[in-house]
mmCIF file of C-alpha atoms in Angstrom:
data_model
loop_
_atom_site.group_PDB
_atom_site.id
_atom_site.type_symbol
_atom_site.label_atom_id
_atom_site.label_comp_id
_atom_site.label_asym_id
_atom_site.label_seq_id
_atom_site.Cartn_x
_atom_site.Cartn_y
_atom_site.Cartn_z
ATOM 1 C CA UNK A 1 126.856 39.550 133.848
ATOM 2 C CA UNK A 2 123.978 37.711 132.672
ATOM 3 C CA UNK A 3 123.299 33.775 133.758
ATOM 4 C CA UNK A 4 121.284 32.531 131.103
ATOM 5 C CA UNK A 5 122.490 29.006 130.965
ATOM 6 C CA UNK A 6 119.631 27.181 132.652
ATOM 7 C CA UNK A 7 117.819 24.511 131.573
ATOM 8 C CA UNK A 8 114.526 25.190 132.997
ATOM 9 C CA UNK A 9 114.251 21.458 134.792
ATOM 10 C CA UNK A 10 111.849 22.312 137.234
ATOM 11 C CA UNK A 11 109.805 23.975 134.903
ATOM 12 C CA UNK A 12 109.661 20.838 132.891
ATOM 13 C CA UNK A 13 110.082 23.155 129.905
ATOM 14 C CA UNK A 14 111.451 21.517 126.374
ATOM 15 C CA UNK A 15 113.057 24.973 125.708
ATOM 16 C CA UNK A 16 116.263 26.847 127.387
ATOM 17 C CA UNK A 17 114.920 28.850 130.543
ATOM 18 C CA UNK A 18 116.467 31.823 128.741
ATOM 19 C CA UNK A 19 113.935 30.899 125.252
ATOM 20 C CA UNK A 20 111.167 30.289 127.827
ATOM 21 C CA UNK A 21 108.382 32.279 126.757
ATOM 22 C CA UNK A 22 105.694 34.373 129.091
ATOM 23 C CA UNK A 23 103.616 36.944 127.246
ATOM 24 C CA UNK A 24 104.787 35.512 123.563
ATOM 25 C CA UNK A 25 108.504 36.434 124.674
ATOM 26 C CA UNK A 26 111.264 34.766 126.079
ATOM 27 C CA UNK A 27 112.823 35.480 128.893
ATOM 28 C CA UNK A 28 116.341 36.817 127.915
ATOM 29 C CA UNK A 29 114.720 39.689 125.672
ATOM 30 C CA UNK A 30 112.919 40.878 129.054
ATOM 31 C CA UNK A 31 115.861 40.539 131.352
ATOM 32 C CA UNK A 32 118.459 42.054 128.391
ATOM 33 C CA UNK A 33 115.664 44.875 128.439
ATOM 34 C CA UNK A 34 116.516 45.919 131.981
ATOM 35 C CA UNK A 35 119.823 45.950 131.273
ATOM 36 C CA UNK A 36 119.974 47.939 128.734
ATOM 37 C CA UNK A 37 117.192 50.687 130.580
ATOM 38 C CA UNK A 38 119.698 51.029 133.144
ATOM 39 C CA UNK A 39 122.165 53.810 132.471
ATOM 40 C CA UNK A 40 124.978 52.901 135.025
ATOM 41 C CA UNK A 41 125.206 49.602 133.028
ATOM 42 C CA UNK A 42 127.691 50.001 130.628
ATOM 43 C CA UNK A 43 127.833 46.462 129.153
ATOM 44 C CA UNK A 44 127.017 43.253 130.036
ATOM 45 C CA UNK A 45 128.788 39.051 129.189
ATOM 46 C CA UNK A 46 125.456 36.471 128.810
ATOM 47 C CA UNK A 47 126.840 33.022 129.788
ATOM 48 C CA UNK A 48 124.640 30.778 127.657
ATOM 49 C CA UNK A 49 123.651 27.139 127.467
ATOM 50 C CA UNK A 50 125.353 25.172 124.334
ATOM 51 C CA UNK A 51 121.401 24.009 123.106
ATOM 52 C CA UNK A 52 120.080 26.460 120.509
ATOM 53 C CA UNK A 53 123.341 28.594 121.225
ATOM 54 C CA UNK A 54 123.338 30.513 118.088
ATOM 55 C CA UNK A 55 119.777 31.813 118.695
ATOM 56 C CA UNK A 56 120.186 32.850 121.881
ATOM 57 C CA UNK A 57 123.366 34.917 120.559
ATOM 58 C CA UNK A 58 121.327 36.464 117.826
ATOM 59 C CA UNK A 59 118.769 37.464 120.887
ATOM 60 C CA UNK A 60 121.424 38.485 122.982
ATOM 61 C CA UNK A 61 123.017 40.728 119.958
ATOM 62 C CA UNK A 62 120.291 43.200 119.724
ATOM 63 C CA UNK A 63 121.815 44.937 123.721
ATOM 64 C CA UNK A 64 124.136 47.519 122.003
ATOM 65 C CA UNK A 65 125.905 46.866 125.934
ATOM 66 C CA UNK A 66 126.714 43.336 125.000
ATOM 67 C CA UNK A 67 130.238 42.541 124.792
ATOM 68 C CA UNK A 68 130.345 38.663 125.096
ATOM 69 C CA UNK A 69 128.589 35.506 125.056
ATOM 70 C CA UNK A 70 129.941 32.859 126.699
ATOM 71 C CA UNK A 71 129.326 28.968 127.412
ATOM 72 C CA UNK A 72 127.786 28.426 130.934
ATOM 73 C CA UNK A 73 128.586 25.243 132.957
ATOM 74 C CA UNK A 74 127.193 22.848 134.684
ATOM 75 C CA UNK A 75 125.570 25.401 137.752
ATOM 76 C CA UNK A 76 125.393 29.398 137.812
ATOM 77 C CA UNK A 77 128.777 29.801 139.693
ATOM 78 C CA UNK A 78 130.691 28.235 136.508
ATOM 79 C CA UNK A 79 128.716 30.646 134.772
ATOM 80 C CA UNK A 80 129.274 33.690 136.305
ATOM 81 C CA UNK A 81 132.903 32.309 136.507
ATOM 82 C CA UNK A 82 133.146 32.208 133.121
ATOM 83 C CA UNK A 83 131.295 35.644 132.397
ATOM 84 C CA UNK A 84 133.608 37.636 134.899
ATOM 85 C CA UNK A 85 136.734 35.955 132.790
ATOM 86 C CA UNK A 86 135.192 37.865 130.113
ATOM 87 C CA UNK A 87 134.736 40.836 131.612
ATOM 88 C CA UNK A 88 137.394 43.412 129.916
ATOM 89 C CA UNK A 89 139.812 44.997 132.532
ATOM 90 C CA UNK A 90 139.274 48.090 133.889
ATOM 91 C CA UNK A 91 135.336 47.324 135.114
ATOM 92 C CA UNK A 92 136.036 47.525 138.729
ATOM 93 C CA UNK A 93 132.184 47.190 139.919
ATOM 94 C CA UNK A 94 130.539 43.625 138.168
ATOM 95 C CA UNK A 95 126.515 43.027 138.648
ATOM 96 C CA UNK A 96 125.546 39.188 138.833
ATOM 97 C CA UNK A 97 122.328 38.860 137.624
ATOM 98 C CA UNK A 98 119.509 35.955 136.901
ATOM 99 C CA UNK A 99 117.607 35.187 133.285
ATOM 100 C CA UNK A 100 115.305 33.758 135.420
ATOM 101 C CA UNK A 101 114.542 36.745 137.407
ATOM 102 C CA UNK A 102 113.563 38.872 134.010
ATOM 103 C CA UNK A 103 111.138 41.582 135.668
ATOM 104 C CA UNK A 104 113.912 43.446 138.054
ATOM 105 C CA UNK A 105 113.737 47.248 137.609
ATOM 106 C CA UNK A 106 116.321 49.091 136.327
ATOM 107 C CA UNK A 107 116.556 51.278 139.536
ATOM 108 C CA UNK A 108 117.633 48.024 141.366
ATOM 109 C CA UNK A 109 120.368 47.728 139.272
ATOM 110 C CA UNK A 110 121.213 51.231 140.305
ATOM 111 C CA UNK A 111 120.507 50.544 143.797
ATOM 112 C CA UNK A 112 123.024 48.026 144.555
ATOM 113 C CA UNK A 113 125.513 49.454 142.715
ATOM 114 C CA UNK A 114 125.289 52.678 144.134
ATOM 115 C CA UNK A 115 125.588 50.496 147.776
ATOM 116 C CA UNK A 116 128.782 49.552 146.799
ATOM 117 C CA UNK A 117 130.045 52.733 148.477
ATOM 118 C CA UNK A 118 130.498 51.078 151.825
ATOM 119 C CA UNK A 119 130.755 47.356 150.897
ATOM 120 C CA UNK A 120 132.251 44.889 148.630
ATOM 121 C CA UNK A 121 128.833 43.714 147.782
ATOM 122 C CA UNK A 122 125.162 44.646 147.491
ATOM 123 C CA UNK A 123 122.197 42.118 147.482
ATOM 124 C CA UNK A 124 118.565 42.941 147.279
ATOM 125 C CA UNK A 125 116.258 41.467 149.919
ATOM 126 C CA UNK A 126 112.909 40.818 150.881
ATOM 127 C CA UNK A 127 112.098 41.147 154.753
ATOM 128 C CA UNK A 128 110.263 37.809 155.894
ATOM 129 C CA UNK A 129 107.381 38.618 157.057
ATOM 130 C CA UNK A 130 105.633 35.063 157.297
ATOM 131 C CA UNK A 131 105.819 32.294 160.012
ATOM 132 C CA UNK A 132 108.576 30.366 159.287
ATOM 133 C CA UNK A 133 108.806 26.498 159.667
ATOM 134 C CA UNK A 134 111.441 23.855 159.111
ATOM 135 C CA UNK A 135 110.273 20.632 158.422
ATOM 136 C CA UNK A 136 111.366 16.991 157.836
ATOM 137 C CA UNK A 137 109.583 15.369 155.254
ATOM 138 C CA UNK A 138 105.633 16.244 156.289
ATOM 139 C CA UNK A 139 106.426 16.792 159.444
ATOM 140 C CA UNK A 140 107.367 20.557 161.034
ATOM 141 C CA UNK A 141 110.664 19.994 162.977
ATOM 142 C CA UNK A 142 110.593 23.428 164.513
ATOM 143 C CA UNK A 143 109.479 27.456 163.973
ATOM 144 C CA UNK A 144 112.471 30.083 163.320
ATOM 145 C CA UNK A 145 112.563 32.881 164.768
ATOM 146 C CA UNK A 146 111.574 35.050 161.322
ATOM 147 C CA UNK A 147 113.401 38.319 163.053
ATOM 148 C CA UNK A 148 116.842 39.356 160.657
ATOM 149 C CA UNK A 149 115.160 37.193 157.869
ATOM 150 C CA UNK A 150 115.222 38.288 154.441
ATOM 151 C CA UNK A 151 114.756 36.703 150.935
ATOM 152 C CA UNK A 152 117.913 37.064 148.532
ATOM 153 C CA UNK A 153 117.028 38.700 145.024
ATOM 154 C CA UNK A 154 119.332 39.256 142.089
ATOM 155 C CA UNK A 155 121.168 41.588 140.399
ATOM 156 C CA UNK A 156 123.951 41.640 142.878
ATOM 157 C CA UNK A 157 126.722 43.953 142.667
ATOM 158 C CA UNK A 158 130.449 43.547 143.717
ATOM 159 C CA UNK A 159 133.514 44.859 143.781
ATOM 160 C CA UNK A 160 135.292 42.728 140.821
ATOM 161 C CA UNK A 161 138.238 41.873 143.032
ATOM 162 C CA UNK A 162 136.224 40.924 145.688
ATOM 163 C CA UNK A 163 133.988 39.032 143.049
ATOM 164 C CA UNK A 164 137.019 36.742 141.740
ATOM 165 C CA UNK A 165 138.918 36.348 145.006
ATOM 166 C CA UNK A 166 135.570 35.097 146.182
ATOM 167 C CA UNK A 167 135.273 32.533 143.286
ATOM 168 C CA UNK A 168 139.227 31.567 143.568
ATOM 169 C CA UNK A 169 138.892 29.958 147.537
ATOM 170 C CA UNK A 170 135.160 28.494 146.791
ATOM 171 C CA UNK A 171 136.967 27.290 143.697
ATOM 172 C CA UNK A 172 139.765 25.686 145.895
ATOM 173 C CA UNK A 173 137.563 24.477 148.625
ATOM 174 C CA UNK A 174 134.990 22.469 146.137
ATOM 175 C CA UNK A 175 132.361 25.114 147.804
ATOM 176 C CA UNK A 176 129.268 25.970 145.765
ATOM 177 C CA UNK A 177 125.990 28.003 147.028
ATOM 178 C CA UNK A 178 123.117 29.389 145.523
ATOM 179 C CA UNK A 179 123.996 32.830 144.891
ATOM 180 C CA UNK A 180 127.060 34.916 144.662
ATOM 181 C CA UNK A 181 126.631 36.867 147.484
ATOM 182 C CA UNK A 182 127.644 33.741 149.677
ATOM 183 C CA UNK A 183 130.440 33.424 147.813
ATOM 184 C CA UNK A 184 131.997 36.595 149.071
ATOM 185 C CA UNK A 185 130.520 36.449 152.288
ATOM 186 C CA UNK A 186 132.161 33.176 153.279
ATOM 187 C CA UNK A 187 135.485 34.976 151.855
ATOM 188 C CA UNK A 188 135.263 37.733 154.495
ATOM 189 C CA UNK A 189 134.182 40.613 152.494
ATOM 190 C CA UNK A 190 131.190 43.191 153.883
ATOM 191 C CA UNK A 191 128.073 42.381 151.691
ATOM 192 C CA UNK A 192 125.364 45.049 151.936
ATOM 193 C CA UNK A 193 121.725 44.660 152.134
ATOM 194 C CA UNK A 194 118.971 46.557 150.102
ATOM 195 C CA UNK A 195 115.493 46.606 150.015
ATOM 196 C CA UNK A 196 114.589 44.041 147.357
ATOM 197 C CA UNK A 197 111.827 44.360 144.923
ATOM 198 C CA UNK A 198 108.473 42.100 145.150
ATOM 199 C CA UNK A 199 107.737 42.193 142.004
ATOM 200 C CA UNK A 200 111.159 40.819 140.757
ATOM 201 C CA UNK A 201 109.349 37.574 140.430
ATOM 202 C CA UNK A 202 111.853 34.314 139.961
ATOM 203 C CA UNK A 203 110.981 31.896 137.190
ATOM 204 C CA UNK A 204 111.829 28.377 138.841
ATOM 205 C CA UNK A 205 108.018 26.315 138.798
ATOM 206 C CA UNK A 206 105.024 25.822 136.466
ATOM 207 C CA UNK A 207 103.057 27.917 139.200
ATOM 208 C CA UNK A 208 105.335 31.087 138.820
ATOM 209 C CA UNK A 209 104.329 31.124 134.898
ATOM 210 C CA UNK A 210 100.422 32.619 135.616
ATOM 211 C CA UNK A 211 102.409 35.598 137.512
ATOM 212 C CA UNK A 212 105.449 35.639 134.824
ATOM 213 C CA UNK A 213 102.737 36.436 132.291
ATOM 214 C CA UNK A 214 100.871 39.027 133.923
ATOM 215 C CA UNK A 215 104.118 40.938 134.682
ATOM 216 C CA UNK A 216 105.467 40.332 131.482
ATOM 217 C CA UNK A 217 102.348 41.655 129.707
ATOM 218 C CA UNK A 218 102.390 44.731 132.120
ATOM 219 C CA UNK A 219 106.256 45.081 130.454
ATOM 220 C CA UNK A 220 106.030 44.700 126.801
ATOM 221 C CA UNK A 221 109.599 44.239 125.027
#
Protein backbone atom coordinates (compact mmCIF):
# COMPACT_ATOMS: atom_id res chain seq x y z
CA UNK A 1 0.00 0.00 0.00
CA UNK A 2 1.06 3.22 -1.24
CA UNK A 3 0.24 6.73 0.79
CA UNK A 4 0.31 9.20 -1.77
CA UNK A 5 -2.30 11.53 -0.50
CA UNK A 6 -0.17 14.35 0.88
CA UNK A 7 -0.32 17.69 0.26
CA UNK A 8 3.19 18.67 0.51
CA UNK A 9 2.41 21.70 3.24
CA UNK A 10 5.66 21.92 4.60
CA UNK A 11 7.18 21.93 1.43
CA UNK A 12 5.13 24.90 0.52
CA UNK A 13 4.71 23.14 -2.82
CA UNK A 14 1.53 24.27 -5.21
CA UNK A 15 1.54 20.61 -6.47
CA UNK A 16 0.42 17.12 -4.70
CA UNK A 17 3.60 15.73 -2.76
CA UNK A 18 3.01 12.66 -4.94
CA UNK A 19 3.32 15.25 -8.50
CA UNK A 20 6.26 16.87 -6.65
CA UNK A 21 9.01 16.83 -8.96
CA UNK A 22 13.01 16.18 -8.15
CA UNK A 23 15.15 15.37 -11.16
CA UNK A 24 12.17 16.45 -13.80
CA UNK A 25 10.00 13.56 -12.12
CA UNK A 26 7.54 13.31 -9.61
CA UNK A 27 7.66 11.51 -6.86
CA UNK A 28 5.04 8.66 -7.27
CA UNK A 29 6.81 7.41 -10.63
CA UNK A 30 10.07 6.91 -8.35
CA UNK A 31 8.40 5.33 -5.39
CA UNK A 32 5.87 3.08 -7.91
CA UNK A 33 9.42 2.19 -9.45
CA UNK A 34 10.54 0.39 -6.31
CA UNK A 35 7.61 -1.29 -6.13
CA UNK A 36 7.42 -2.69 -9.03
CA UNK A 37 11.61 -3.77 -8.89
CA UNK A 38 10.70 -5.73 -6.01
CA UNK A 39 9.70 -9.28 -6.86
CA UNK A 40 7.98 -10.35 -3.52
CA UNK A 41 5.56 -7.44 -4.28
CA UNK A 42 2.82 -8.76 -5.97
CA UNK A 43 0.55 -5.67 -6.19
CA UNK A 44 0.10 -2.67 -4.60
CA UNK A 45 -3.54 0.03 -3.62
CA UNK A 46 -2.15 4.00 -4.02
CA UNK A 47 -4.46 6.03 -1.71
CA UNK A 48 -4.49 9.36 -3.53
CA UNK A 49 -5.40 12.96 -2.83
CA UNK A 50 -8.84 14.13 -4.66
CA UNK A 51 -6.63 17.36 -6.44
CA UNK A 52 -5.44 16.35 -9.91
CA UNK A 53 -6.84 12.74 -9.08
CA UNK A 54 -7.16 11.56 -12.55
CA UNK A 55 -3.46 12.28 -13.30
CA UNK A 56 -2.13 10.76 -10.60
CA UNK A 57 -4.27 7.52 -11.64
CA UNK A 58 -2.95 7.68 -15.14
CA UNK A 59 0.72 7.78 -13.29
CA UNK A 60 -0.18 5.24 -11.01
CA UNK A 61 -1.59 2.92 -14.07
CA UNK A 62 1.64 2.33 -15.74
CA UNK A 63 2.69 -0.48 -12.23
CA UNK A 64 1.33 -3.64 -14.01
CA UNK A 65 1.08 -4.56 -9.75
CA UNK A 66 -1.51 -1.90 -9.31
CA UNK A 67 -4.80 -3.07 -8.36
CA UNK A 68 -6.52 0.08 -6.86
CA UNK A 69 -6.54 3.66 -6.37
CA UNK A 70 -8.20 4.94 -3.70
CA UNK A 71 -9.19 8.43 -2.00
CA UNK A 72 -6.86 9.22 1.00
CA UNK A 73 -8.18 11.19 4.04
CA UNK A 74 -7.48 13.70 6.01
CA UNK A 75 -3.86 12.01 7.62
CA UNK A 76 -1.90 8.74 6.39
CA UNK A 77 -3.74 6.36 8.86
CA UNK A 78 -7.20 7.09 6.91
CA UNK A 79 -5.17 6.35 4.07
CA UNK A 80 -3.67 3.30 4.68
CA UNK A 81 -7.15 2.51 6.21
CA UNK A 82 -8.67 2.92 3.20
CA UNK A 83 -5.90 1.12 1.01
CA UNK A 84 -5.93 -2.11 3.27
CA UNK A 85 -10.01 -2.07 2.66
CA UNK A 86 -8.91 -2.49 -0.78
CA UNK A 87 -6.64 -4.94 -0.44
CA UNK A 88 -8.27 -8.28 -2.11
CA UNK A 89 -8.53 -11.24 0.41
CA UNK A 90 -6.19 -13.73 0.56
CA UNK A 91 -2.89 -11.17 0.92
CA UNK A 92 -2.00 -12.20 4.35
CA UNK A 93 1.42 -10.04 4.56
CA UNK A 94 0.48 -5.95 3.64
CA UNK A 95 3.65 -3.38 3.24
CA UNK A 96 2.78 0.32 4.35
CA UNK A 97 4.78 2.46 2.52
CA UNK A 98 5.48 6.49 2.04
CA UNK A 99 5.31 8.63 -1.52
CA UNK A 100 7.33 10.75 0.29
CA UNK A 101 10.04 8.38 0.99
CA UNK A 102 10.52 7.58 -3.03
CA UNK A 103 14.32 6.37 -2.96
CA UNK A 104 13.82 3.02 -0.65
CA UNK A 105 15.50 -0.02 -2.27
CA UNK A 106 13.76 -2.75 -3.36
CA UNK A 107 15.76 -5.14 -1.03
CA UNK A 108 14.11 -3.23 1.92
CA UNK A 109 10.98 -4.15 0.79
CA UNK A 110 12.26 -7.67 0.87
CA UNK A 111 13.84 -7.20 4.11
CA UNK A 112 10.95 -6.52 6.22
CA UNK A 113 8.89 -8.78 4.73
CA UNK A 114 11.06 -11.56 4.97
CA UNK A 115 11.20 -10.38 9.06
CA UNK A 116 7.83 -11.15 9.27
CA UNK A 117 8.87 -14.71 10.15
CA UNK A 118 9.02 -14.01 13.84
CA UNK A 119 6.78 -10.91 14.21
CA UNK A 120 3.61 -9.32 13.27
CA UNK A 121 5.52 -6.42 11.99
CA UNK A 122 8.81 -5.22 10.50
CA UNK A 123 10.06 -1.53 10.51
CA UNK A 124 13.30 -0.27 9.15
CA UNK A 125 15.50 1.83 11.44
CA UNK A 126 18.28 4.01 11.67
CA UNK A 127 20.54 3.65 14.91
CA UNK A 128 20.95 7.26 16.52
CA UNK A 129 24.09 7.95 16.60
CA UNK A 130 23.99 11.82 17.47
CA UNK A 131 23.62 13.67 20.86
CA UNK A 132 20.24 13.93 21.49
CA UNK A 133 18.46 16.99 23.09
CA UNK A 134 14.92 17.89 24.07
CA UNK A 135 14.16 21.30 24.14
CA UNK A 136 11.41 23.85 25.00
CA UNK A 137 11.15 26.50 22.68
CA UNK A 138 15.13 27.72 22.36
CA UNK A 139 15.93 26.41 25.28
CA UNK A 140 17.46 22.55 25.81
CA UNK A 141 15.27 21.01 28.61
CA UNK A 142 17.45 17.97 28.94
CA UNK A 143 19.97 15.25 26.92
CA UNK A 144 18.48 11.56 26.27
CA UNK A 145 20.21 8.97 26.75
CA UNK A 146 20.69 8.14 22.67
CA UNK A 147 21.34 4.20 23.72
CA UNK A 148 18.12 1.84 22.08
CA UNK A 149 17.45 4.92 19.76
CA UNK A 150 16.61 4.43 16.30
CA UNK A 151 14.95 6.48 13.46
CA UNK A 152 11.65 4.83 11.95
CA UNK A 153 11.78 4.40 8.00
CA UNK A 154 9.06 3.11 5.73
CA UNK A 155 7.99 0.42 3.93
CA UNK A 156 6.70 -1.43 6.89
CA UNK A 157 5.41 -4.81 6.69
CA UNK A 158 2.61 -6.58 8.72
CA UNK A 159 0.74 -9.31 9.16
CA UNK A 160 -2.77 -8.07 7.56
CA UNK A 161 -4.71 -9.21 10.60
CA UNK A 162 -2.50 -7.71 12.81
CA UNK A 163 -2.54 -4.58 10.41
CA UNK A 164 -6.52 -4.09 10.69
CA UNK A 165 -7.00 -5.21 14.29
CA UNK A 166 -4.41 -2.55 14.90
CA UNK A 167 -6.42 0.15 12.96
CA UNK A 168 -9.95 -1.17 14.52
CA UNK A 169 -8.91 -0.18 18.57
CA UNK A 170 -6.83 3.12 17.39
CA UNK A 171 -10.00 3.59 15.39
CA UNK A 172 -12.16 3.15 18.61
CA UNK A 173 -9.89 4.96 20.92
CA UNK A 174 -9.65 8.34 18.61
CA UNK A 175 -5.70 7.29 18.65
CA UNK A 176 -3.58 8.49 15.73
CA UNK A 177 0.46 8.35 15.42
CA UNK A 178 2.85 8.91 12.88
CA UNK A 179 3.45 5.65 11.47
CA UNK A 180 1.82 2.31 11.39
CA UNK A 181 4.11 0.52 13.27
CA UNK A 182 2.71 2.31 16.50
CA UNK A 183 -0.40 1.35 15.60
CA UNK A 184 0.24 -2.30 16.17
CA UNK A 185 2.58 -1.83 18.79
CA UNK A 186 0.16 -0.09 21.13
CA UNK A 187 -2.26 -3.17 20.11
CA UNK A 188 0.15 -5.72 21.62
CA UNK A 189 1.57 -7.29 18.62
CA UNK A 190 5.68 -8.05 18.34
CA UNK A 191 7.01 -5.43 15.79
CA UNK A 192 10.50 -6.26 14.50
CA UNK A 193 13.34 -4.04 13.87
CA UNK A 194 15.66 -3.89 10.72
CA UNK A 195 18.47 -2.08 9.74
CA UNK A 196 17.04 0.90 7.87
CA UNK A 197 18.50 2.43 4.84
CA UNK A 198 20.29 6.06 4.89
CA UNK A 199 19.74 6.80 1.79
CA UNK A 200 15.88 6.31 1.94
CA UNK A 201 15.76 10.03 2.18
CA UNK A 202 12.09 11.50 3.40
CA UNK A 203 10.66 14.36 1.38
CA UNK A 204 9.01 16.64 4.20
CA UNK A 205 11.15 20.39 3.83
CA UNK A 206 12.47 22.70 1.08
CA UNK A 207 16.04 21.61 2.44
CA UNK A 208 15.48 17.80 1.69
CA UNK A 209 14.83 18.84 -2.17
CA UNK A 210 18.94 19.55 -2.97
CA UNK A 211 19.39 15.75 -1.65
CA UNK A 212 15.93 14.47 -3.35
CA UNK A 213 17.53 15.58 -6.61
CA UNK A 214 20.83 14.18 -6.39
CA UNK A 215 19.34 10.76 -5.46
CA UNK A 216 16.77 10.98 -7.86
CA UNK A 217 19.23 11.76 -10.69
CA UNK A 218 21.49 8.84 -9.41
CA UNK A 219 17.89 6.73 -10.06
CA UNK A 220 16.52 7.66 -13.35
CA UNK A 221 12.76 6.40 -13.93
Amino acid sequence: MLAAAGRGQRLQADVPKALLRVAGKPLLRFAMHAIDACLELEAVVVAAPTERWSEIVEMAKRSEKLIDVVEGGENRHVSIRNALDAVPEGFDAVVCHDVARPFAPPTLFTAVLRALDGADGAVPVLVVHDTVKRIEGTVVAATVPREGLALAQTPQAFRREALEAAHRAAALDGFTGTDDSVLVERAGFRVLAVPGEPSNLKVTTSADLPMADALAAGLGG
